Amino acid sequence: QAKESGRGGYRFFSPEMNQKLLERRALEADLRVALARGDFRLAYQPQVNLETGAVMGAEALLRWDRPGVGNMPPDRFISVAEETGLIGPIGTWALQEACREAMTWPDHLTIAVNVSPVQFRQAGLFEAVVSALESSGLAAGRLEVEITEGVLLNDTDETLATLRRLRSVGVKIAMDDFGTGYSSLGYLQKFPFDKVKIDRSFVRHLGDDRSAEAIVRAVVGMSHALGVHTIAEGVETAVQADMLRQRGCEEVQGYMYGKPMSGDDFVEMLTCSTGVSHS
Ligand code: C2E
Ligand code: MG
Ligand code: MG
Ligand code: MG
């Protein structure tokens, strides 16, 4: 079918490349429809104080039930949303929705929202955050923006300015997936973070890999020296939780404490328990 395309360039594409292109086009079209129809949802995963077991807040995670396909994980569509510019409106929606939902929670709880590198660099990110706070009425100090190292790789001055602006109004900044890719301990000094999220890839190997243990120890130690809190991602076992506690990590997030769930289920979990108990 590629050969019959009226567009000259396509005829030299391999069938496989053409297939990929068509799939991307279909995905982009479906994302547009989902955005217009309001098909996206947010799931909330509890963040728990490791010492007391108290729920401190939740991370909002994008969910999409793609028609004809079913649940599609964000890792599989965020990149297309970034390439097509759709990440702007999708991210703005997520900020609005997350803040609105968090207003229904007890007011000591925080809400963390992921902001992708492309979204972060777009003009109007700061304004979108402020608008989400104003229209929901959520106190700025309850909102945490999660960024990855991808945000920090380019445009350092502008990035730094945006981070400072966000913090100047009281919004918290968390460094997501810390320790993966090119992120270095130097980032902790250079950029103003309130929280460091230790990536799941290290947490997963706690208990069976000495180097993972050493990395966790180093990240927690350095973070504390700089006055930054740490939270471990992807905690699934009591062994992992114990090792994290021994190393001074303050907070945890993971299937052991709760999978991402609907806003209603999150509120129900809050009322049914005062936290996860530890032995
Ligand atoms: P992330 O921000 O690092 O989110 C953590 C991911 O780990 C989530 O996957 C979560 O469901 C998963 N997870 C949490 N605890 C456990 C555990 O104990 N074990 C395992 N195996 N996995 C666990 P999810 O929801 O599929 O999201 C994947 C990524 O997509 C996120 O990684 C984030 O980078 C991105 N994402 C999600 N929602 C948004 C959004 O609203 N905006 C943007 N820009 N990106 C988002
Ligand atoms: Mg995150
Ligand atoms: Mg992460
Ligand atoms: Mg991630």
mmCIF file of C-alpha atoms and ligand atoms in Angstrom:
data_model
loop_
_atom_site.group_PDB
_atom_site.id
_atom_site.type_symbol
_atom_site.label_atom_id
_atom_site.label_comp_id
_atom_site.label_asym_id
_atom_site.label_seq_id
_atom_site.Cartn_x
_atom_site.Cartn_y
_atom_site.Cartn_z
ATOM 1 C CA GLN A 1 0.000 0.000 0.000
ATOM 2 C CA ALA A 2 2.933 2.292 0.590
ATOM 3 C CA LYS A 3 3.801 2.263 -3.106
ATOM 4 C CA GLU A 4 0.377 3.549 -4.020
ATOM 5 C CA SER A 5 0.712 6.533 -1.725
ATOM 6 C CA GLY A 6 0.527 9.762 -3.669
ATOM 7 C CA ARG A 7 3.248 11.266 -1.520
ATOM 8 C CA GLY A 8 6.580 10.621 -3.207
ATOM 9 C CA GLY A 9 8.665 10.185 -0.102
ATOM 10 C CA TYR A 10 6.673 7.261 1.171
ATOM 11 C CA ARG A 11 7.389 4.880 -1.635
ATOM 12 C CA PHE A 12 10.925 4.281 -0.423
ATOM 13 C CA PHE A 13 9.862 3.443 3.100
ATOM 14 C CA SER A 14 10.036 -0.182 4.011
ATOM 15 C CA PRO A 15 6.666 -1.767 4.761
ATOM 16 C CA GLU A 16 7.751 -1.988 8.372
ATOM 17 C CA MET A 17 8.511 1.730 8.604
ATOM 18 C CA ASN A 18 5.269 2.535 6.908
ATOM 19 C CA GLN A 19 3.433 0.356 9.397
ATOM 20 C CA LYS A 20 5.050 2.209 12.287
ATOM 21 C CA LEU A 21 4.147 5.548 10.756
ATOM 22 C CA LEU A 22 0.546 4.491 10.307
ATOM 23 C CA GLU A 23 0.387 3.264 13.876
ATOM 24 C CA ARG A 24 1.732 6.564 15.149
ATOM 25 C CA ARG A 25 -0.789 8.469 13.071
ATOM 26 C CA ALA A 26 -3.609 6.355 14.438
ATOM 27 C CA LEU A 27 -2.320 6.843 17.968
ATOM 28 C CA GLU A 28 -2.123 10.603 17.491
ATOM 29 C CA ALA A 29 -5.669 10.692 16.117
ATOM 30 C CA ASP A 30 -6.939 8.609 19.040
ATOM 31 C CA LEU A 31 -5.147 10.852 21.536
ATOM 32 C CA ARG A 32 -6.860 13.903 20.032
ATOM 33 C CA VAL A 33 -10.255 12.259 20.311
ATOM 34 C CA ALA A 34 -9.537 11.137 23.882
ATOM 35 C CA LEU A 35 -8.554 14.663 24.850
ATOM 36 C CA ALA A 36 -11.631 16.192 23.246
ATOM 37 C CA ARG A 37 -13.969 13.606 24.758
ATOM 38 C CA GLY A 38 -12.371 13.601 28.189
ATOM 39 C CA ASP A 39 -11.367 9.935 28.103
ATOM 40 C CA PHE A 40 -8.225 10.286 30.214
ATOM 41 C CA ARG A 41 -8.317 9.466 33.884
ATOM 42 C CA LEU A 42 -5.890 9.824 36.729
ATOM 43 C CA ALA A 43 -4.992 7.032 39.105
ATOM 44 C CA TYR A 44 -3.558 7.847 42.513
ATOM 45 C CA GLN A 45 -0.790 5.898 44.205
ATOM 46 C CA PRO A 46 -0.228 6.494 47.915
ATOM 47 C CA GLN A 47 3.051 7.875 49.229
ATOM 48 C CA VAL A 48 3.696 6.641 52.727
ATOM 49 C CA ASN A 49 5.945 7.722 55.589
ATOM 50 C CA LEU A 50 8.255 4.785 56.177
ATOM 51 C CA GLU A 51 8.578 5.377 59.904
ATOM 52 C CA THR A 52 4.952 5.951 60.856
ATOM 53 C CA GLY A 53 3.080 4.299 58.001
ATOM 54 C CA ALA A 54 1.022 7.457 57.551
ATOM 55 C CA VAL A 55 -0.171 8.339 54.058
ATOM 56 C CA MET A 56 1.480 11.628 53.114
ATOM 57 C CA GLY A 57 -0.101 12.086 49.710
ATOM 58 C CA ALA A 58 -0.320 10.487 46.299
ATOM 59 C CA GLU A 59 1.189 10.575 42.855
ATOM 60 C CA ALA A 60 -1.245 11.135 39.994
ATOM 61 C CA LEU A 61 -0.691 8.738 37.097
ATOM 62 C CA LEU A 62 -2.335 9.101 33.714
ATOM 63 C CA ARG A 63 -4.656 6.314 32.592
ATOM 64 C CA TRP A 64 -6.187 5.781 29.179
ATOM 65 C CA ASP A 65 -8.603 3.124 28.085
ATOM 66 C CA ARG A 66 -7.914 3.281 24.370
ATOM 67 C CA PRO A 67 -10.959 2.244 22.318
ATOM 68 C CA GLY A 68 -10.425 -1.159 20.731
ATOM 69 C CA VAL A 69 -7.127 -1.641 22.525
ATOM 70 C CA GLY A 70 -7.813 -1.366 26.231
ATOM 71 C CA ASN A 71 -5.679 0.098 28.945
ATOM 72 C CA MET A 72 -2.658 1.759 27.432
ATOM 73 C CA PRO A 73 0.230 2.594 29.788
ATOM 74 C CA PRO A 74 1.501 6.187 29.659
ATOM 75 C CA ASP A 75 4.994 5.010 28.705
ATOM 76 C CA ARG A 76 3.481 3.919 25.403
ATOM 77 C CA PHE A 77 1.781 7.160 24.428
ATOM 78 C CA ILE A 78 3.554 10.025 26.235
ATOM 79 C CA SER A 79 6.354 10.111 23.642
ATOM 80 C CA VAL A 80 3.862 10.479 20.777
ATOM 81 C CA ALA A 81 2.021 13.125 22.784
ATOM 82 C CA GLU A 82 5.343 14.936 23.142
ATOM 83 C CA GLU A 83 6.217 14.716 19.458
ATOM 84 C CA THR A 84 2.817 15.999 18.392
ATOM 85 C CA GLY A 85 2.519 18.779 20.958
ATOM 86 C CA LEU A 86 -0.490 17.081 22.553
ATOM 87 C CA ILE A 87 1.443 16.767 25.804
ATOM 88 C CA GLY A 88 0.657 20.462 26.430
ATOM 89 C CA PRO A 89 -3.126 20.120 26.699
ATOM 90 C CA ILE A 90 -2.924 16.605 28.194
ATOM 91 C CA GLY A 91 -0.507 17.823 30.865
ATOM 92 C CA THR A 92 -2.614 20.883 31.598
ATOM 93 C CA TRP A 93 -5.643 18.640 32.005
ATOM 94 C CA ALA A 94 -3.700 16.388 34.389
ATOM 95 C CA LEU A 95 -2.630 19.371 36.520
ATOM 96 C CA GLN A 96 -6.200 20.687 36.720
ATOM 97 C CA GLU A 97 -7.729 17.297 37.463
ATOM 98 C CA ALA A 98 -5.127 16.326 40.073
ATOM 99 C CA CYS A 99 -5.484 19.609 41.975
ATOM 100 C CA ARG A 100 -9.270 19.401 41.846
ATOM 101 C CA GLU A 101 -9.185 15.839 43.212
ATOM 102 C CA ALA A 102 -6.690 16.695 45.956
ATOM 103 C CA MET A 103 -9.079 19.373 47.214
ATOM 104 C CA THR A 104 -11.365 16.531 48.355
ATOM 105 C CA TRP A 105 -8.622 15.086 50.602
ATOM 106 C CA PRO A 106 -7.594 16.059 54.120
ATOM 107 C CA ASP A 107 -5.511 19.167 53.726
ATOM 108 C CA HIS A 108 -2.233 17.789 55.015
ATOM 109 C CA LEU A 109 -1.997 15.490 51.979
ATOM 110 C CA THR A 110 0.058 16.363 48.919
ATOM 111 C CA ILE A 111 -0.469 15.574 45.261
ATOM 112 C CA ALA A 112 2.422 14.862 42.901
ATOM 113 C CA VAL A 113 1.960 15.444 39.160
ATOM 114 C CA ASN A 114 4.390 14.340 36.453
ATOM 115 C CA VAL A 115 5.528 16.997 33.991
ATOM 116 C CA SER A 116 7.377 15.754 30.918
ATOM 117 C CA PRO A 117 10.479 17.498 29.557
ATOM 118 C CA VAL A 118 8.682 18.802 26.473
ATOM 119 C CA GLN A 119 5.796 20.097 28.562
ATOM 120 C CA PHE A 120 8.205 21.709 30.990
ATOM 121 C CA ARG A 121 9.935 23.647 28.217
ATOM 122 C CA GLN A 122 6.733 24.842 26.597
ATOM 123 C CA ALA A 123 5.798 28.444 27.180
ATOM 124 C CA GLY A 124 3.027 28.676 29.740
ATOM 125 C CA LEU A 125 3.967 25.777 32.021
ATOM 126 C CA PHE A 126 4.220 28.080 35.019
ATOM 127 C CA GLU A 127 0.905 29.707 34.125
ATOM 128 C CA ALA A 128 -0.744 26.291 33.715
ATOM 129 C CA VAL A 129 0.402 25.319 37.208
ATOM 130 C CA VAL A 130 -0.852 28.566 38.733
ATOM 131 C CA SER A 131 -4.145 28.269 36.894
ATOM 132 C CA ALA A 132 -4.644 24.704 38.195
ATOM 133 C CA LEU A 133 -4.026 25.962 41.729
ATOM 134 C CA GLU A 134 -6.334 28.954 41.357
ATOM 135 C CA SER A 135 -9.238 27.168 39.724
ATOM 136 C CA SER A 136 -9.125 24.338 42.272
ATOM 137 C CA GLY A 137 -8.299 26.451 45.301
ATOM 138 C CA LEU A 138 -5.511 24.053 46.275
ATOM 139 C CA ALA A 139 -2.728 25.524 48.419
ATOM 140 C CA ALA A 140 0.474 25.691 46.382
ATOM 141 C CA GLY A 141 2.417 23.855 49.072
ATOM 142 C CA ARG A 142 0.299 20.757 48.501
ATOM 143 C CA LEU A 143 1.306 20.441 44.858
ATOM 144 C CA GLU A 144 4.488 18.701 43.885
ATOM 145 C CA VAL A 145 5.760 18.738 40.313
ATOM 146 C CA GLU A 146 7.747 15.637 39.339
ATOM 147 C CA ILE A 147 10.389 16.177 36.701
ATOM 148 C CA THR A 148 12.936 13.807 35.217
ATOM 149 C CA GLU A 149 16.520 14.466 34.274
ATOM 150 C CA GLY A 150 15.336 15.050 30.703
ATOM 151 C CA VAL A 151 14.061 18.407 31.937
ATOM 152 C CA LEU A 152 17.514 19.347 33.167
ATOM 153 C CA LEU A 153 19.551 18.355 30.119
ATOM 154 C CA ASN A 154 18.930 21.440 27.976
ATOM 155 C CA ASP A 155 18.253 25.136 28.399
ATOM 156 C CA THR A 156 19.757 25.144 31.833
ATOM 157 C CA ASP A 157 19.202 28.829 32.604
ATOM 158 C CA GLU A 158 15.598 28.834 31.515
ATOM 159 C CA THR A 159 14.954 25.533 33.268
ATOM 160 C CA LEU A 160 16.439 26.873 36.445
ATOM 161 C CA ALA A 161 14.337 30.037 36.155
ATOM 162 C CA THR A 162 11.132 28.034 35.762
ATOM 163 C CA LEU A 163 11.996 25.791 38.700
ATOM 164 C CA ARG A 164 12.675 28.860 40.836
ATOM 165 C CA ARG A 165 9.433 30.515 39.766
ATOM 166 C CA LEU A 166 7.473 27.429 40.737
ATOM 167 C CA ARG A 167 9.189 27.247 44.094
ATOM 168 C CA SER A 168 8.734 30.960 44.695
ATOM 169 C CA VAL A 169 4.959 30.470 44.773
ATOM 170 C CA GLY A 170 5.317 27.479 47.090
ATOM 171 C CA VAL A 171 5.081 24.552 44.651
ATOM 172 C CA LYS A 172 7.378 21.632 45.521
ATOM 173 C CA ILE A 173 9.732 20.032 43.026
ATOM 174 C CA ALA A 174 10.560 16.320 43.012
ATOM 175 C CA MET A 175 13.322 14.721 40.965
ATOM 176 C CA ASP A 176 11.784 11.564 39.497
ATOM 177 C CA ASP A 177 13.595 8.340 38.512
ATOM 178 C CA PHE A 178 16.757 9.528 40.199
ATOM 179 C CA GLY A 179 19.861 7.539 39.394
ATOM 180 C CA THR A 180 18.827 6.471 35.901
ATOM 181 C CA GLY A 181 20.223 7.805 32.663
ATOM 182 C CA TYR A 182 22.679 10.618 33.087
ATOM 183 C CA SER A 183 21.339 12.093 36.269
ATOM 184 C CA SER A 184 24.123 12.820 38.685
ATOM 185 C CA LEU A 185 24.468 13.824 42.280
ATOM 186 C CA GLY A 186 25.593 17.204 40.954
ATOM 187 C CA TYR A 187 22.002 17.918 39.891
ATOM 188 C CA LEU A 188 21.007 17.880 43.522
ATOM 189 C CA GLN A 189 23.304 20.769 44.200
ATOM 190 C CA LYS A 190 22.636 22.694 41.016
ATOM 191 C CA PHE A 191 18.855 22.557 40.932
ATOM 192 C CA PRO A 192 16.398 23.359 43.699
ATOM 193 C CA PHE A 193 14.608 20.141 44.652
ATOM 194 C CA ASP A 194 12.442 19.374 47.624
ATOM 195 C CA LYS A 195 12.397 15.635 47.102
ATOM 196 C CA VAL A 196 14.399 12.958 45.327
ATOM 197 C CA LYS A 197 12.638 9.837 44.085
ATOM 198 C CA ILE A 198 14.967 6.849 44.095
ATOM 199 C CA ASP A 199 14.278 4.901 40.942
ATOM 200 C CA ARG A 200 12.582 1.531 41.058
ATOM 201 C CA SER A 201 15.531 -0.112 39.286
ATOM 202 C CA PHE A 202 17.641 0.280 42.449
ATOM 203 C CA VAL A 203 14.855 -0.535 44.864
ATOM 204 C CA ARG A 204 14.122 -3.748 42.983
ATOM 205 C CA HIS A 205 17.614 -5.088 43.671
ATOM 206 C CA LEU A 206 17.778 -4.217 47.336
ATOM 207 C CA GLY A 207 18.585 -7.406 49.195
ATOM 208 C CA ASP A 208 20.259 -9.189 46.302
ATOM 209 C CA ASP A 209 22.685 -6.667 44.861
ATOM 210 C CA ARG A 210 25.301 -4.884 46.916
ATOM 211 C CA SER A 211 25.808 -2.129 44.339
ATOM 212 C CA ALA A 212 22.115 -1.212 44.434
ATOM 213 C CA GLU A 213 22.422 -0.959 48.203
ATOM 214 C CA ALA A 214 25.491 1.256 47.868
ATOM 215 C CA ILE A 215 23.731 3.542 45.399
ATOM 216 C CA VAL A 216 20.682 3.895 47.633
ATOM 217 C CA ARG A 217 22.936 4.665 50.578
ATOM 218 C CA ALA A 218 24.828 7.296 48.569
ATOM 219 C CA VAL A 219 21.690 8.965 47.218
ATOM 220 C CA VAL A 220 20.032 9.131 50.638
ATOM 221 C CA GLY A 221 23.236 10.400 52.245
ATOM 222 C CA MET A 222 23.858 13.089 49.664
ATOM 223 C CA SER A 223 20.211 14.165 49.636
ATOM 224 C CA HIS A 224 20.186 14.558 53.390
ATOM 225 C CA ALA A 225 23.413 16.515 53.343
ATOM 226 C CA LEU A 226 21.683 18.936 50.974
ATOM 227 C CA GLY A 227 18.456 19.027 52.960
ATOM 228 C CA VAL A 228 16.385 17.096 50.424
ATOM 229 C CA HIS A 229 13.873 14.377 51.335
ATOM 230 C CA THR A 230 13.993 10.975 49.687
ATOM 231 C CA ILE A 231 11.205 8.697 48.547
ATOM 232 C CA ALA A 232 11.753 5.227 47.105
ATOM 233 C CA GLU A 233 9.697 4.114 44.123
ATOM 234 C CA GLY A 234 8.445 0.625 43.382
ATOM 235 C CA VAL A 235 8.672 -0.841 46.873
ATOM 236 C CA GLU A 236 7.162 -4.312 46.697
ATOM 237 C CA THR A 237 8.613 -6.282 49.614
ATOM 238 C CA ALA A 238 9.190 -5.932 53.344
ATOM 239 C CA VAL A 239 12.896 -6.634 52.795
ATOM 240 C CA GLN A 240 13.145 -3.605 50.509
ATOM 241 C CA ALA A 241 11.207 -1.447 52.979
ATOM 242 C CA ASP A 242 13.462 -2.520 55.855
ATOM 243 C CA MET A 243 16.634 -1.762 53.956
ATOM 244 C CA LEU A 244 15.298 1.633 52.933
ATOM 245 C CA ARG A 245 14.349 2.431 56.510
ATOM 246 C CA GLN A 246 17.804 1.424 57.751
ATOM 247 C CA ARG A 247 19.352 3.756 55.217
ATOM 248 C CA GLY A 248 17.225 6.680 56.325
ATOM 249 C CA CYS A 249 14.834 6.962 53.391
ATOM 250 C CA GLU A 250 11.742 8.850 54.618
ATOM 251 C CA GLU A 251 9.004 7.843 52.241
ATOM 252 C CA VAL A 252 7.958 4.939 50.078
ATOM 253 C CA GLN A 253 5.660 4.338 47.177
ATOM 254 C CA GLY A 254 4.953 0.962 45.641
ATOM 255 C CA TYR A 255 2.630 -1.987 45.261
ATOM 256 C CA MET A 256 3.347 -3.032 48.839
ATOM 257 C CA TYR A 257 1.604 0.126 50.045
ATOM 258 C CA GLY A 258 -0.966 0.442 47.303
ATOM 259 C CA LYS A 259 -1.249 0.236 43.541
ATOM 260 C CA PRO A 260 -2.404 3.264 41.578
ATOM 261 C CA MET A 261 -6.168 3.501 42.233
ATOM 262 C CA SER A 262 -9.180 5.665 41.520
ATOM 263 C CA GLY A 263 -9.656 8.850 43.509
ATOM 264 C CA ASP A 264 -12.651 7.264 45.275
ATOM 265 C CA ASP A 265 -10.614 4.222 46.295
ATOM 266 C CA PHE A 266 -7.837 6.449 47.559
ATOM 267 C CA VAL A 267 -10.231 8.376 49.793
ATOM 268 C CA GLU A 268 -11.725 5.099 50.998
ATOM 269 C CA MET A 269 -8.256 3.813 51.841
ATOM 270 C CA LEU A 270 -7.638 6.975 53.869
ATOM 271 C CA THR A 271 -10.776 6.538 55.900
ATOM 272 C CA CYS A 272 -10.369 2.786 56.424
ATOM 273 C CA SER A 273 -6.851 2.936 57.758
ATOM 274 C CA THR A 274 -4.634 5.386 59.482
ATOM 275 C CA GLY A 275 -1.735 4.005 57.546
ATOM 276 C CA VAL A 276 0.103 0.817 56.779
ATOM 277 C CA SER A 277 1.337 -0.859 59.913
ATOM 278 C CA HIS A 278 4.846 -2.125 60.215
ATOM 279 C CA SER A 279 6.051 -5.018 62.257
HETATM 280 P P1 C2E B 1 6.843 7.421 37.075
HETATM 281 O O1 C2E B 1 6.441 8.830 37.276
HETATM 282 O O2 C2E B 1 8.204 7.036 37.512
HETATM 283 O O3 C2E B 1 5.729 6.570 37.808
HETATM 284 C C1 C2E B 1 5.960 5.378 38.495
HETATM 285 C C2 C2E B 1 5.526 4.173 37.692
HETATM 286 O O4 C2E B 1 5.833 2.995 38.427
HETATM 287 C C3 C2E B 1 4.034 4.115 37.431
HETATM 288 O O5 C2E B 1 3.840 3.497 36.163
HETATM 289 C C4 C2E B 1 3.539 3.200 38.541
HETATM 290 O O6 C2E B 1 2.323 2.565 38.247
HETATM 291 C C5 C2E B 1 4.681 2.219 38.599
HETATM 292 N N1 C2E B 1 4.787 1.570 39.920
HETATM 293 C C6 C2E B 1 4.522 2.088 41.133
HETATM 294 N N2 C2E B 1 4.792 1.218 42.123
HETATM 295 C C7 C2E B 1 5.249 0.096 41.541
HETATM 296 C C8 C2E B 1 5.700 -1.182 42.044
HETATM 297 O O7 C2E B 1 5.732 -1.448 43.243
HETATM 298 N N3 C2E B 1 6.132 -2.072 41.115
HETATM 299 C C9 C2E B 1 6.111 -1.827 39.776
HETATM 300 N N4 C2E B 1 6.525 -2.778 38.936
HETATM 301 N N5 C2E B 1 5.687 -0.635 39.261
HETATM 302 C C10 C2E B 1 5.259 0.318 40.135
HETATM 303 P P2 C2E B 1 2.828 4.109 35.094
HETATM 304 O O8 C2E B 1 1.589 4.598 35.770
HETATM 305 O O9 C2E B 1 2.686 3.097 34.001
HETATM 306 O O10 C2E B 1 3.569 5.376 34.548
HETATM 307 C C11 C2E B 1 4.760 5.270 33.816
HETATM 308 C C12 C2E B 1 5.378 6.613 33.562
HETATM 309 O O11 C2E B 1 4.552 7.410 32.714
HETATM 310 C C13 C2E B 1 5.568 7.447 34.815
HETATM 311 O O12 C2E B 1 6.706 7.017 35.523
HETATM 312 C C14 C2E B 1 5.699 8.824 34.219
HETATM 313 O O13 C2E B 1 7.015 9.033 33.748
HETATM 314 C C15 C2E B 1 4.754 8.754 33.040
HETATM 315 N N6 C2E B 1 3.481 9.409 33.399
HETATM 316 C C16 C2E B 1 2.433 8.918 34.103
HETATM 317 N N7 C2E B 1 1.461 9.837 34.241
HETATM 318 C C17 C2E B 1 1.912 10.965 33.632
HETATM 319 C C18 C2E B 1 1.365 12.291 33.425
HETATM 320 O O14 C2E B 1 0.269 12.657 33.884
HETATM 321 N N8 C2E B 1 2.156 13.178 32.720
HETATM 322 C C19 C2E B 1 3.372 12.824 32.241
HETATM 323 N N9 C2E B 1 4.072 13.744 31.556
HETATM 324 N N10 C2E B 1 3.914 11.611 32.416
HETATM 325 C C20 C2E B 1 3.196 10.683 33.102
HETATM 326 MG MG MG B 2 6.562 10.162 38.681
HETATM 327 MG MG MG B 3 9.583 7.401 38.703
HETATM 328 MG MG MG B 4 9.434 6.847 34.943
#
